[in-house]
C-alpha cells in the first residue's frame, strides 16, 4: 500500500525535473554545427553564436566578466542560458568535423580576450561569431556573406545572424537543422 501511495509523488517529481523551463535540443547535433540564439544582445549586436565541438558540447565566447575567454558549455547549459536557438549544419560532415577540430585547436582553453573587431582573420581578440567563422576558415571553408554587390569573404564584422540568413546558408552549402526559435 505504501508503494502505491508514493507513485503519484514520484510522477510529480519526475515531471518537475524533466519539464523545467529550459529548452532542450530537439535534434542530434554533429561536430561543426553552428548554433545561434536571439536570446541575447550586446555591444550593438543581436544574437550569440557557438560551434558544436562534439555532439553535446558548444564552444563559444560570451564576453561576460565572469567568462572572459572562450569556454565550452554543455548543450543543456547553452539552452539554460539561451532558450531560443537555431542550428545550421554544413552539407559536408567532413568540413564540419574539421571546423570543430580547428575550434578546439585555436580556442578551447585559450586566454584570448573578448573584443569585437573588424578583421575576422585576426584572432588576437575574439568575439562569438568570429570564433565560429574563423574555425571554418581554418578548416578550408570561407563562409561568405552577402551585401549589395553579392557574396564575399567578410573583411569586417561577422554577426551571429550571418549564419542563419537563408541566402548565406544556401550559398555556403549549409542547411537548417533546427530553424524554430
GROMACS .gro file of N, CA, C and O in nm, residues 52 54 56-59 72-80:
model
   60
   52UNK      N    1   2.941   2.354  -3.223
   52UNK     CA    2   2.949   2.224  -3.158
   52UNK      C    3   3.087   2.165  -3.185
   52UNK      O    4   3.129   2.155  -3.300
   54UNK      N    5   3.163   1.865  -3.036
   54UNK     CA    6   3.125   1.724  -3.042
   54UNK      C    7   2.972   1.722  -3.038
   54UNK      O    8   2.910   1.827  -3.059
   56UNK      N    9   2.759   1.708  -2.796
   56UNK     CA   10   2.690   1.769  -2.681
   56UNK      C   11   2.761   1.890  -2.621
   56UNK      O   12   2.716   1.941  -2.519
   57UNK      N   13   2.870   1.935  -2.680
   57UNK     CA   14   2.945   2.049  -2.624
   57UNK      C   15   2.961   2.160  -2.728
   57UNK      O   16   2.995   2.133  -2.843
   58UNK      N   17   2.942   2.282  -2.680
   58UNK     CA   18   2.945   2.401  -2.765
   58UNK      C   19   3.057   2.492  -2.718
   58UNK      O   20   3.065   2.527  -2.599
   59UNK      N   21   3.143   2.532  -2.810
   59UNK     CA   22   3.249   2.628  -2.781
   59UNK      C   23   3.200   2.766  -2.823
   59UNK      O   24   3.145   2.782  -2.932
   72UNK      N   25   3.367   2.627  -2.303
   72UNK     CA   26   3.282   2.518  -2.351
   72UNK      C   27   3.161   2.506  -2.260
   72UNK      O   28   3.174   2.506  -2.137
   73UNK      N   29   3.044   2.498  -2.322
   73UNK     CA   30   2.920   2.474  -2.250
   73UNK      C   31   2.863   2.341  -2.295
   73UNK      O   32   2.877   2.304  -2.411
   74UNK      N   33   2.796   2.273  -2.204
   74UNK     CA   34   2.720   2.157  -2.248
   74UNK      C   35   2.597   2.210  -2.321
   74UNK      O   36   2.558   2.326  -2.304
   75UNK      N   37   2.537   2.123  -2.398
   75UNK     CA   38   2.414   2.161  -2.468
   75UNK      C   39   2.307   2.209  -2.370
   75UNK      O   40   2.241   2.310  -2.394
   76UNK      N   41   2.295   2.141  -2.257
   76UNK     CA   42   2.197   2.181  -2.156
   76UNK      C   43   2.228   2.318  -2.097
   76UNK      O   44   2.138   2.398  -2.074
   77UNK      N   45   2.357   2.345  -2.073
   77UNK     CA   46   2.395   2.477  -2.022
   77UNK      C   47   2.362   2.586  -2.124
   77UNK      O   48   2.312   2.693  -2.087
   78UNK      N   49   2.391   2.559  -2.252
   78UNK     CA   50   2.358   2.657  -2.357
   78UNK      C   51   2.209   2.687  -2.355
   78UNK      O   52   2.168   2.803  -2.352
   79UNK      N   53   2.127   2.583  -2.359
   79UNK     CA   54   1.982   2.603  -2.365
   79UNK      C   55   1.927   2.661  -2.235
   79UNK      O   56   1.823   2.725  -2.236
   80UNK      N   57   1.998   2.641  -2.124
   80UNK     CA   58   1.959   2.706  -1.999
   80UNK      C   59   1.981   2.857  -2.004
   80UNK      O   60   1.904   2.934  -1.948
   0.00000   0.00000   0.00000
